[in-house]
């Protein structure tokens, strides 16, 4: 079975200060198993970090002597310790006086076969518009939104921000369901309840795969082909997805979450986040 990596979800808001020096900035990244990896510096130490729109905090890789906080994840609770960050630098961006959390991410390092310093929630770029360019491997950061000359040929979907996480509505048979839009997952996941309720939209492929989480856990999930869904005004004929119980996450967010859409699966070219107007273009 071929393995996949599944994102971690951190229920915590991060206070931020930062200095912005240009109208737009480019941050190079490497796409590894569908995950966006950038080079970042924390308190003078550089390492690889995963940029995750489905995480709303900063998670640092490290052994904690004492655990004083628990994170809610889709694979169960993850213990860690609070850690103060004096300075975070990503490209030409700089943030001061942040709060992060330290936990063991060695399993994630082993899966990706590289050093990983942690996970950066994409909420660090809040208030800016973001382009994820999968072709040229750059994240572009803009202070303003996008003009029609940029978006006219793209599909668009509205999203809301819940706990600093982008949540979009997907239409199935005239009913809307909430999905997290995630750059920190290498594939799509669907709630088991939705699969049962809308069985005619799901076809089992007969394939099961090992799913690896940032929490160092592994579970086996069935692969499905998901058909007949609408994202905004766009209809998607079929989409690969894996089954997972989203009930614990729904309880943490105080809203029903029916799945998770991987940005790298949504478009192989570019994703545009218009944060101010709450629109995603693909």
PDB file of C-alpha atoms in Angstrom:
ATOM      1  CA  UNK A   1       0.000   0.000   0.000  1.00  0.00           C
ATOM      2  CA  UNK A   2       1.226   3.498  -0.850  1.00  0.00           C
ATOM      3  CA  UNK A   3       1.240   5.866   2.118  1.00  0.00           C
ATOM      4  CA  UNK A   4      -0.257   9.344   2.348  1.00  0.00           C
ATOM      5  CA  UNK A   5       0.281  12.133   4.839  1.00  0.00           C
ATOM      6  CA  UNK A   6      -2.698  13.639   6.671  1.00  0.00           C
ATOM      7  CA  UNK A   7      -2.616  17.104   8.257  1.00  0.00           C
ATOM      8  CA  UNK A   8      -2.741  18.028  11.902  1.00  0.00           C
ATOM      9  CA  UNK A   9      -5.426  20.369  13.223  1.00  0.00           C
ATOM     10  CA  UNK A  10      -4.520  22.719  16.071  1.00  0.00           C
ATOM     11  CA  UNK A  11      -7.374  24.468  17.887  1.00  0.00           C
ATOM     12  CA  UNK A  12      -5.565  27.618  18.968  1.00  0.00           C
ATOM     13  CA  UNK A  13      -5.347  31.210  17.786  1.00  0.00           C
ATOM     14  CA  UNK A  14      -1.925  32.801  17.340  1.00  0.00           C
ATOM     15  CA  UNK A  15      -1.309  36.512  18.082  1.00  0.00           C
ATOM     16  CA  UNK A  16       0.968  38.078  15.494  1.00  0.00           C
ATOM     17  CA  UNK A  17       3.104  41.110  14.761  1.00  0.00           C
ATOM     18  CA  UNK A  18       4.959  41.450  11.490  1.00  0.00           C
ATOM     19  CA  UNK A  19       6.725  43.863   9.196  1.00  0.00           C
ATOM     20  CA  UNK A  20       5.696  44.041   5.547  1.00  0.00           C
ATOM     21  CA  UNK A  21       8.212  45.537   3.188  1.00  0.00           C
ATOM     22  CA  UNK A  22       6.824  45.374  -0.375  1.00  0.00           C
ATOM     23  CA  UNK A  23       3.627  45.354  -2.416  1.00  0.00           C
ATOM     24  CA  UNK A  24       4.099  41.682  -3.160  1.00  0.00           C
ATOM     25  CA  UNK A  25       6.619  39.081  -2.134  1.00  0.00           C
ATOM     26  CA  UNK A  26       7.537  35.629  -3.409  1.00  0.00           C
ATOM     27  CA  UNK A  27       8.408  32.699  -1.158  1.00  0.00           C
ATOM     28  CA  UNK A  28       9.849  29.624  -2.922  1.00  0.00           C
ATOM     29  CA  UNK A  29       8.589  26.208  -1.852  1.00  0.00           C
ATOM     30  CA  UNK A  30       9.070  22.545  -2.611  1.00  0.00           C
ATOM     31  CA  UNK A  31       6.055  20.295  -3.114  1.00  0.00           C
ATOM     32  CA  UNK A  32       6.654  16.956  -1.399  1.00  0.00           C
ATOM     33  CA  UNK A  33       3.846  14.381  -1.464  1.00  0.00           C
ATOM     34  CA  UNK A  34       1.357  17.203  -2.008  1.00  0.00           C
ATOM     35  CA  UNK A  35       2.686  19.230   0.956  1.00  0.00           C
ATOM     36  CA  UNK A  36       4.106  22.763   0.652  1.00  0.00           C
ATOM     37  CA  UNK A  37       7.531  22.988   2.298  1.00  0.00           C
ATOM     38  CA  UNK A  38       9.337  26.310   2.772  1.00  0.00           C
ATOM     39  CA  UNK A  39      12.567  27.293   4.434  1.00  0.00           C
ATOM     40  CA  UNK A  40      12.002  29.376   7.565  1.00  0.00           C
ATOM     41  CA  UNK A  41      14.094  30.669  10.428  1.00  0.00           C
ATOM     42  CA  UNK A  42      12.987  30.596  14.057  1.00  0.00           C
ATOM     43  CA  UNK A  43      15.169  32.400  16.575  1.00  0.00           C
ATOM     44  CA  UNK A  44      18.194  32.153  14.278  1.00  0.00           C
ATOM     45  CA  UNK A  45      17.780  28.474  13.346  1.00  0.00           C
ATOM     46  CA  UNK A  46      16.760  27.549   9.781  1.00  0.00           C
ATOM     47  CA  UNK A  47      14.838  24.423   8.833  1.00  0.00           C
ATOM     48  CA  UNK A  48      12.068  23.080   6.582  1.00  0.00           C
ATOM     49  CA  UNK A  49       8.500  23.935   7.553  1.00  0.00           C
ATOM     50  CA  UNK A  50       5.143  22.794   6.151  1.00  0.00           C
ATOM     51  CA  UNK A  51       2.728  25.613   5.274  1.00  0.00           C
ATOM     52  CA  UNK A  52      -0.724  24.400   6.257  1.00  0.00           C
ATOM     53  CA  UNK A  53      -3.938  26.351   5.597  1.00  0.00           C
ATOM     54  CA  UNK A  54      -5.712  23.714   7.697  1.00  0.00           C
ATOM     55  CA  UNK A  55      -3.750  24.591  10.859  1.00  0.00           C
ATOM     56  CA  UNK A  56      -4.234  27.805  12.786  1.00  0.00           C
ATOM     57  CA  UNK A  57      -1.096  27.788  14.903  1.00  0.00           C
ATOM     58  CA  UNK A  58       2.656  27.214  14.840  1.00  0.00           C
ATOM     59  CA  UNK A  59       3.731  23.702  15.736  1.00  0.00           C
ATOM     60  CA  UNK A  60       7.429  23.102  16.387  1.00  0.00           C
ATOM     61  CA  UNK A  61       9.251  19.810  16.180  1.00  0.00           C
ATOM     62  CA  UNK A  62      10.904  18.924  19.461  1.00  0.00           C
ATOM     63  CA  UNK A  63      10.787  16.754  22.516  1.00  0.00           C
ATOM     64  CA  UNK A  64       8.913  18.318  25.428  1.00  0.00           C
ATOM     65  CA  UNK A  65      10.071  17.644  28.986  1.00  0.00           C
ATOM     66  CA  UNK A  66       6.620  18.489  30.323  1.00  0.00           C
ATOM     67  CA  UNK A  67       3.395  18.546  28.339  1.00  0.00           C
ATOM     68  CA  UNK A  68       1.103  21.378  29.363  1.00  0.00           C
ATOM     69  CA  UNK A  69      -1.355  21.541  26.478  1.00  0.00           C
ATOM     70  CA  UNK A  70      -3.288  19.109  24.335  1.00  0.00           C
ATOM     71  CA  UNK A  71      -4.069  19.578  20.634  1.00  0.00           C
ATOM     72  CA  UNK A  72      -7.209  18.277  18.976  1.00  0.00           C
ATOM     73  CA  UNK A  73      -6.438  16.320  15.816  1.00  0.00           C
ATOM     74  CA  UNK A  74      -8.455  14.028  13.593  1.00  0.00           C
ATOM     75  CA  UNK A  75      -6.450  11.097  14.907  1.00  0.00           C
ATOM     76  CA  UNK A  76      -6.912  11.955  18.579  1.00  0.00           C
ATOM     77  CA  UNK A  77      -5.340  14.255  21.145  1.00  0.00           C
ATOM     78  CA  UNK A  78      -1.693  15.247  20.832  1.00  0.00           C
ATOM     79  CA  UNK A  79       0.232  16.474  23.867  1.00  0.00           C
ATOM     80  CA  UNK A  80       2.846  19.183  23.734  1.00  0.00           C
ATOM     81  CA  UNK A  81       4.250  22.233  25.464  1.00  0.00           C
ATOM     82  CA  UNK A  82       3.936  25.962  24.870  1.00  0.00           C
ATOM     83  CA  UNK A  83       7.021  27.636  23.459  1.00  0.00           C
ATOM     84  CA  UNK A  84       7.764  31.325  23.013  1.00  0.00           C
ATOM     85  CA  UNK A  85       9.180  32.442  19.659  1.00  0.00           C
ATOM     86  CA  UNK A  86      11.143  35.691  19.567  1.00  0.00           C
ATOM     87  CA  UNK A  87      11.354  35.927  15.772  1.00  0.00           C
ATOM     88  CA  UNK A  88      10.036  33.978  12.794  1.00  0.00           C
ATOM     89  CA  UNK A  89      11.382  34.752   9.303  1.00  0.00           C
ATOM     90  CA  UNK A  90       9.893  33.335   6.105  1.00  0.00           C
ATOM     91  CA  UNK A  91      11.375  34.861   2.965  1.00  0.00           C
ATOM     92  CA  UNK A  92      11.134  38.642   3.416  1.00  0.00           C
ATOM     93  CA  UNK A  93       8.440  38.323   6.089  1.00  0.00           C
ATOM     94  CA  UNK A  94       9.301  38.770   9.747  1.00  0.00           C
ATOM     95  CA  UNK A  95       7.083  38.171  12.791  1.00  0.00           C
ATOM     96  CA  UNK A  96       8.001  39.008  16.384  1.00  0.00           C
ATOM     97  CA  UNK A  97       6.859  37.697  19.773  1.00  0.00           C
ATOM     98  CA  UNK A  98       4.794  34.666  18.792  1.00  0.00           C
ATOM     99  CA  UNK A  99       3.504  31.709  20.740  1.00  0.00           C
ATOM    100  CA  UNK A 100       4.155  28.241  19.349  1.00  0.00           C
ATOM    101  CA  UNK A 101       3.793  24.672  20.566  1.00  0.00           C
ATOM    102  CA  UNK A 102       6.416  21.960  20.713  1.00  0.00           C
ATOM    103  CA  UNK A 103       5.758  18.275  20.127  1.00  0.00           C
ATOM    104  CA  UNK A 104       7.441  15.268  18.564  1.00  0.00           C
ATOM    105  CA  UNK A 105       7.188  15.316  14.750  1.00  0.00           C
ATOM    106  CA  UNK A 106       9.841  12.666  14.130  1.00  0.00           C
ATOM    107  CA  UNK A 107       7.276  10.410  12.467  1.00  0.00           C
ATOM    108  CA  UNK A 108       6.557  13.160   9.946  1.00  0.00           C
ATOM    109  CA  UNK A 109      10.284  13.565   9.302  1.00  0.00           C
ATOM    110  CA  UNK A 110      10.641   9.844   8.698  1.00  0.00           C
ATOM    111  CA  UNK A 111       7.748   9.820   6.258  1.00  0.00           C
ATOM    112  CA  UNK A 112       9.061  12.802   4.276  1.00  0.00           C
ATOM    113  CA  UNK A 113      12.686  11.645   4.599  1.00  0.00           C
ATOM    114  CA  UNK A 114      13.940  15.123   5.523  1.00  0.00           C
ATOM    115  CA  UNK A 115      14.398  17.394   8.490  1.00  0.00           C
ATOM    116  CA  UNK A 116      11.175  19.183   9.494  1.00  0.00           C
ATOM    117  CA  UNK A 117      11.240  22.112  11.902  1.00  0.00           C
ATOM    118  CA  UNK A 118       7.491  22.291  12.252  1.00  0.00           C
ATOM    119  CA  UNK A 119       4.161  23.323  10.745  1.00  0.00           C
ATOM    120  CA  UNK A 120       3.195  26.929  10.000  1.00  0.00           C
ATOM    121  CA  UNK A 121      -0.502  27.688   9.934  1.00  0.00           C
ATOM    122  CA  UNK A 122      -1.283  29.801   6.867  1.00  0.00           C
ATOM    123  CA  UNK A 123      -3.092  32.200   9.213  1.00  0.00           C
ATOM    124  CA  UNK A 124       0.306  33.891   9.683  1.00  0.00           C
ATOM    125  CA  UNK A 125      -0.450  35.577   6.344  1.00  0.00           C
ATOM    126  CA  UNK A 126      -3.872  36.779   7.505  1.00  0.00           C
ATOM    127  CA  UNK A 127      -5.070  40.075   5.924  1.00  0.00           C
ATOM    128  CA  UNK A 128      -3.025  39.440   2.765  1.00  0.00           C
ATOM    129  CA  UNK A 129      -3.998  37.794  -0.497  1.00  0.00           C
ATOM    130  CA  UNK A 130      -2.070  34.671  -1.401  1.00  0.00           C
ATOM    131  CA  UNK A 131      -1.241  32.909  -4.662  1.00  0.00           C
ATOM    132  CA  UNK A 132       0.011  29.332  -4.449  1.00  0.00           C
ATOM    133  CA  UNK A 133       1.752  28.739  -7.773  1.00  0.00           C
ATOM    134  CA  UNK A 134       2.306  24.999  -8.142  1.00  0.00           C
ATOM    135  CA  UNK A 135       3.910  25.412 -11.580  1.00  0.00           C
ATOM    136  CA  UNK A 136       6.700  27.813 -10.548  1.00  0.00           C
ATOM    137  CA  UNK A 137       6.772  26.611  -6.904  1.00  0.00           C
ATOM    138  CA  UNK A 138       6.248  29.990  -5.286  1.00  0.00           C
ATOM    139  CA  UNK A 139       3.865  31.461  -2.735  1.00  0.00           C
ATOM    140  CA  UNK A 140       3.104  35.051  -3.746  1.00  0.00           C
ATOM    141  CA  UNK A 141       1.863  37.445  -1.063  1.00  0.00           C
ATOM    142  CA  UNK A 142      -0.120  40.576  -1.979  1.00  0.00           C
ATOM    143  CA  UNK A 143      -1.450  43.415   0.171  1.00  0.00           C
ATOM    144  CA  UNK A 144      -4.427  43.859  -2.160  1.00  0.00           C
ATOM    145  CA  UNK A 145      -7.021  41.603  -3.799  1.00  0.00           C
ATOM    146  CA  UNK A 146      -7.051  40.296  -7.360  1.00  0.00           C
ATOM    147  CA  UNK A 147      -8.378  42.110 -10.422  1.00  0.00           C
ATOM    148  CA  UNK A 148     -10.729  40.612 -12.988  1.00  0.00           C
ATOM    149  CA  UNK A 149      -7.876  40.340 -15.478  1.00  0.00           C
ATOM    150  CA  UNK A 150      -6.340  37.730 -13.174  1.00  0.00           C
ATOM    151  CA  UNK A 151      -9.477  35.839 -12.119  1.00  0.00           C
ATOM    152  CA  UNK A 152     -11.740  35.952 -15.196  1.00  0.00           C
ATOM    153  CA  UNK A 153     -10.750  32.499 -16.465  1.00  0.00           C
ATOM    154  CA  UNK A 154     -10.741  30.830 -13.056  1.00  0.00           C
ATOM    155  CA  UNK A 155     -13.399  29.056 -11.028  1.00  0.00           C
ATOM    156  CA  UNK A 156     -14.325  30.727  -7.740  1.00  0.00           C
ATOM    157  CA  UNK A 157     -15.771  29.600  -4.437  1.00  0.00           C
ATOM    158  CA  UNK A 158     -16.624  31.690  -1.363  1.00  0.00           C
ATOM    159  CA  UNK A 159     -15.201  30.688   1.983  1.00  0.00           C
ATOM    160  CA  UNK A 160     -15.580  31.751   5.589  1.00  0.00           C
ATOM    161  CA  UNK A 161     -12.910  31.809   8.262  1.00  0.00           C
ATOM    162  CA  UNK A 162     -13.572  29.716  11.365  1.00  0.00           C
ATOM    163  CA  UNK A 163     -10.809  29.638  14.007  1.00  0.00           C
ATOM    164  CA  UNK A 164      -8.530  31.130  11.325  1.00  0.00           C
ATOM    165  CA  UNK A 165      -9.289  28.154   9.038  1.00  0.00           C
ATOM    166  CA  UNK A 166     -10.803  28.552   5.538  1.00  0.00           C
ATOM    167  CA  UNK A 167     -14.105  26.667   5.318  1.00  0.00           C
ATOM    168  CA  UNK A 168     -15.999  26.406   2.013  1.00  0.00           C
ATOM    169  CA  UNK A 169     -19.473  25.145   1.171  1.00  0.00           C
ATOM    170  CA  UNK A 170     -19.837  22.215  -1.212  1.00  0.00           C
ATOM    171  CA  UNK A 171     -23.192  21.496  -2.828  1.00  0.00           C
ATOM    172  CA  UNK A 172     -24.416  17.906  -3.122  1.00  0.00           C
ATOM    173  CA  UNK A 173     -27.967  17.281  -4.343  1.00  0.00           C
ATOM    174  CA  UNK A 174     -28.999  20.817  -3.398  1.00  0.00           C
ATOM    175  CA  UNK A 175     -27.662  20.557   0.152  1.00  0.00           C
ATOM    176  CA  UNK A 176     -24.559  22.397   1.370  1.00  0.00           C
ATOM    177  CA  UNK A 177     -21.783  20.834   3.426  1.00  0.00           C
ATOM    178  CA  UNK A 178     -18.788  22.506   5.091  1.00  0.00           C
ATOM    179  CA  UNK A 179     -15.290  21.456   4.039  1.00  0.00           C
ATOM    180  CA  UNK A 180     -11.936  22.721   5.296  1.00  0.00           C
ATOM    181  CA  UNK A 181      -9.670  23.925   2.472  1.00  0.00           C
ATOM    182  CA  UNK A 182      -6.237  22.575   3.286  1.00  0.00           C
ATOM    183  CA  UNK A 183      -2.708  22.987   1.914  1.00  0.00           C
ATOM    184  CA  UNK A 184      -1.392  20.630   4.615  1.00  0.00           C
ATOM    185  CA  UNK A 185      -3.001  17.427   3.327  1.00  0.00           C
ATOM    186  CA  UNK A 186      -1.798  15.432   0.364  1.00  0.00           C
ATOM    187  CA  UNK A 187      -5.258  14.128  -0.510  1.00  0.00           C
ATOM    188  CA  UNK A 188      -8.984  14.690   0.140  1.00  0.00           C
ATOM    189  CA  UNK A 189     -10.948  13.282   3.083  1.00  0.00           C
ATOM    190  CA  UNK A 190     -14.691  12.756   3.458  1.00  0.00           C
ATOM    191  CA  UNK A 191     -16.682  12.208   6.633  1.00  0.00           C
ATOM    192  CA  UNK A 192     -17.930   8.637   6.967  1.00  0.00           C
ATOM    193  CA  UNK A 193     -21.431   9.904   7.751  1.00  0.00           C
ATOM    194  CA  UNK A 194     -21.597  11.822   4.466  1.00  0.00           C
ATOM    195  CA  UNK A 195     -20.496   8.706   2.582  1.00  0.00           C
ATOM    196  CA  UNK A 196     -23.354   6.768   4.200  1.00  0.00           C
ATOM    197  CA  UNK A 197     -25.939   9.513   3.638  1.00  0.00           C
ATOM    198  CA  UNK A 198     -24.969  10.126   0.002  1.00  0.00           C
ATOM    199  CA  UNK A 199     -23.889   6.618  -0.963  1.00  0.00           C
ATOM    200  CA  UNK A 200     -24.884   7.072  -4.620  1.00  0.00           C
ATOM    201  CA  UNK A 201     -22.162   9.732  -4.972  1.00  0.00           C
ATOM    202  CA  UNK A 202     -19.388   7.441  -3.742  1.00  0.00           C
ATOM    203  CA  UNK A 203     -17.816   4.430  -5.410  1.00  0.00           C
ATOM    204  CA  UNK A 204     -15.359   2.219  -3.543  1.00  0.00           C
ATOM    205  CA  UNK A 205     -12.235   1.482  -5.543  1.00  0.00           C
ATOM    206  CA  UNK A 206     -11.352  -1.557  -3.456  1.00  0.00           C
ATOM    207  CA  UNK A 207      -8.085   0.120  -2.478  1.00  0.00           C
ATOM    208  CA  UNK A 208      -7.094   0.856   1.100  1.00  0.00           C
ATOM    209  CA  UNK A 209      -4.080   2.952   2.041  1.00  0.00           C
ATOM    210  CA  UNK A 210      -2.080   3.821   5.110  1.00  0.00           C
ATOM    211  CA  UNK A 211      -2.629   7.401   6.221  1.00  0.00           C
ATOM    212  CA  UNK A 212       0.174   8.985   8.219  1.00  0.00           C
ATOM    213  CA  UNK A 213      -0.523  11.946  10.482  1.00  0.00           C
ATOM    214  CA  UNK A 214       1.693  14.690  11.856  1.00  0.00           C
ATOM    215  CA  UNK A 215       0.856  13.258  15.264  1.00  0.00           C
ATOM    216  CA  UNK A 216       2.898  10.193  14.333  1.00  0.00           C
ATOM    217  CA  UNK A 217      -0.139   7.957  14.020  1.00  0.00           C
ATOM    218  CA  UNK A 218      -1.194   5.696  11.189  1.00  0.00           C
ATOM    219  CA  UNK A 219      -4.599   4.436  10.168  1.00  0.00           C
ATOM    220  CA  UNK A 220      -6.000   2.510   7.226  1.00  0.00           C
ATOM    221  CA  UNK A 221      -8.611   4.231   5.078  1.00  0.00           C
ATOM    222  CA  UNK A 222     -10.750   3.143   2.155  1.00  0.00           C
ATOM    223  CA  UNK A 223     -10.404   4.983  -1.129  1.00  0.00           C
ATOM    224  CA  UNK A 224     -13.541   6.344  -2.826  1.00  0.00           C
ATOM    225  CA  UNK A 225     -14.315   8.191  -6.026  1.00  0.00           C
ATOM    226  CA  UNK A 226     -16.572  11.110  -5.176  1.00  0.00           C
ATOM    227  CA  UNK A 227     -18.822  12.279  -8.056  1.00  0.00           C
ATOM    228  CA  UNK A 228     -21.401  14.974  -8.753  1.00  0.00           C
ATOM    229  CA  UNK A 229     -20.237  17.794  -6.478  1.00  0.00           C
ATOM    230  CA  UNK A 230     -20.425  21.557  -6.954  1.00  0.00           C
ATOM    231  CA  UNK A 231     -17.812  24.030  -5.737  1.00  0.00           C
ATOM    232  CA  UNK A 232     -19.358  27.453  -6.203  1.00  0.00           C
ATOM    233  CA  UNK A 233     -20.420  27.615  -9.841  1.00  0.00           C
ATOM    234  CA  UNK A 234     -18.065  24.803 -10.856  1.00  0.00           C
ATOM    235  CA  UNK A 235     -19.101  21.184 -11.191  1.00  0.00           C
ATOM    236  CA  UNK A 236     -16.477  18.540 -10.544  1.00  0.00           C
ATOM    237  CA  UNK A 237     -17.112  15.237 -12.253  1.00  0.00           C
ATOM    238  CA  UNK A 238     -15.063  13.113  -9.904  1.00  0.00           C
ATOM    239  CA  UNK A 239     -12.598  13.425  -7.065  1.00  0.00           C
ATOM    240  CA  UNK A 240     -10.509  10.899  -5.150  1.00  0.00           C
ATOM    241  CA  UNK A 241     -11.116  10.894  -1.394  1.00  0.00           C
ATOM    242  CA  UNK A 242     -10.565   8.795   1.735  1.00  0.00           C
ATOM    243  CA  UNK A 243     -12.972   8.076   4.565  1.00  0.00           C
ATOM    244  CA  UNK A 244     -12.444   9.576   8.035  1.00  0.00           C
ATOM    245  CA  UNK A 245     -14.615  10.335  11.042  1.00  0.00           C
ATOM    246  CA  UNK A 246     -14.939  14.121  11.349  1.00  0.00           C
ATOM    247  CA  UNK A 247     -17.229  14.099  14.409  1.00  0.00           C
ATOM    248  CA  UNK A 248     -14.476  15.009  16.929  1.00  0.00           C
ATOM    249  CA  UNK A 249     -13.317  17.896  14.738  1.00  0.00           C
ATOM    250  CA  UNK A 250     -16.899  19.112  14.279  1.00  0.00           C
ATOM    251  CA  UNK A 251     -17.315  19.178  18.047  1.00  0.00           C
ATOM    252  CA  UNK A 252     -14.112  21.195  18.503  1.00  0.00           C
ATOM    253  CA  UNK A 253     -15.163  23.745  15.861  1.00  0.00           C
ATOM    254  CA  UNK A 254     -18.793  23.857  17.011  1.00  0.00           C
ATOM    255  CA  UNK A 255     -19.980  23.319  13.429  1.00  0.00           C
ATOM    256  CA  UNK A 256     -20.476  20.251  11.271  1.00  0.00           C
ATOM    257  CA  UNK A 257     -17.442  19.575   9.093  1.00  0.00           C
ATOM    258  CA  UNK A 258     -18.058  17.047   6.331  1.00  0.00           C
ATOM    259  CA  UNK A 259     -14.600  16.758   4.861  1.00  0.00           C
ATOM    260  CA  UNK A 260     -11.350  18.283   3.793  1.00  0.00           C
ATOM    261  CA  UNK A 261     -10.229  19.365   0.318  1.00  0.00           C
ATOM    262  CA  UNK A 262      -6.523  19.279  -0.489  1.00  0.00           C
ATOM    263  CA  UNK A 263      -5.437  22.376  -2.421  1.00  0.00           C
ATOM    264  CA  UNK A 264      -2.882  20.394  -4.405  1.00  0.00           C
ATOM    265  CA  UNK A 265      -5.726  18.122  -5.592  1.00  0.00           C
ATOM    266  CA  UNK A 266      -8.054  21.017  -6.390  1.00  0.00           C
ATOM    267  CA  UNK A 267      -5.728  22.554  -8.967  1.00  0.00           C
ATOM    268  CA  UNK A 268      -2.318  21.496 -10.315  1.00  0.00           C
ATOM    269  CA  UNK A 269      -1.601  25.061 -11.476  1.00  0.00           C
ATOM    270  CA  UNK A 270      -2.521  27.954  -9.191  1.00  0.00           C
ATOM    271  CA  UNK A 271      -4.689  28.664  -6.163  1.00  0.00           C
ATOM    272  CA  UNK A 272      -5.618  32.265  -5.332  1.00  0.00           C
ATOM    273  CA  UNK A 273      -6.798  33.206  -1.825  1.00  0.00           C
ATOM    274  CA  UNK A 274      -8.506  36.622  -1.728  1.00  0.00           C
ATOM    275  CA  UNK A 275      -8.525  36.908   2.061  1.00  0.00           C
ATOM    276  CA  UNK A 276     -10.207  40.323   2.227  1.00  0.00           C
ATOM    277  CA  UNK A 277     -13.171  39.278   0.053  1.00  0.00           C
ATOM    278  CA  UNK A 278     -13.205  35.645   1.265  1.00  0.00           C
ATOM    279  CA  UNK A 279     -12.914  34.116  -2.194  1.00  0.00           C
ATOM    280  CA  UNK A 280     -10.796  31.240  -3.478  1.00  0.00           C
ATOM    281  CA  UNK A 281      -9.956  30.965  -7.187  1.00  0.00           C
ATOM    282  CA  UNK A 282      -8.703  27.797  -8.867  1.00  0.00           C
TER     283      UNK A 282
END
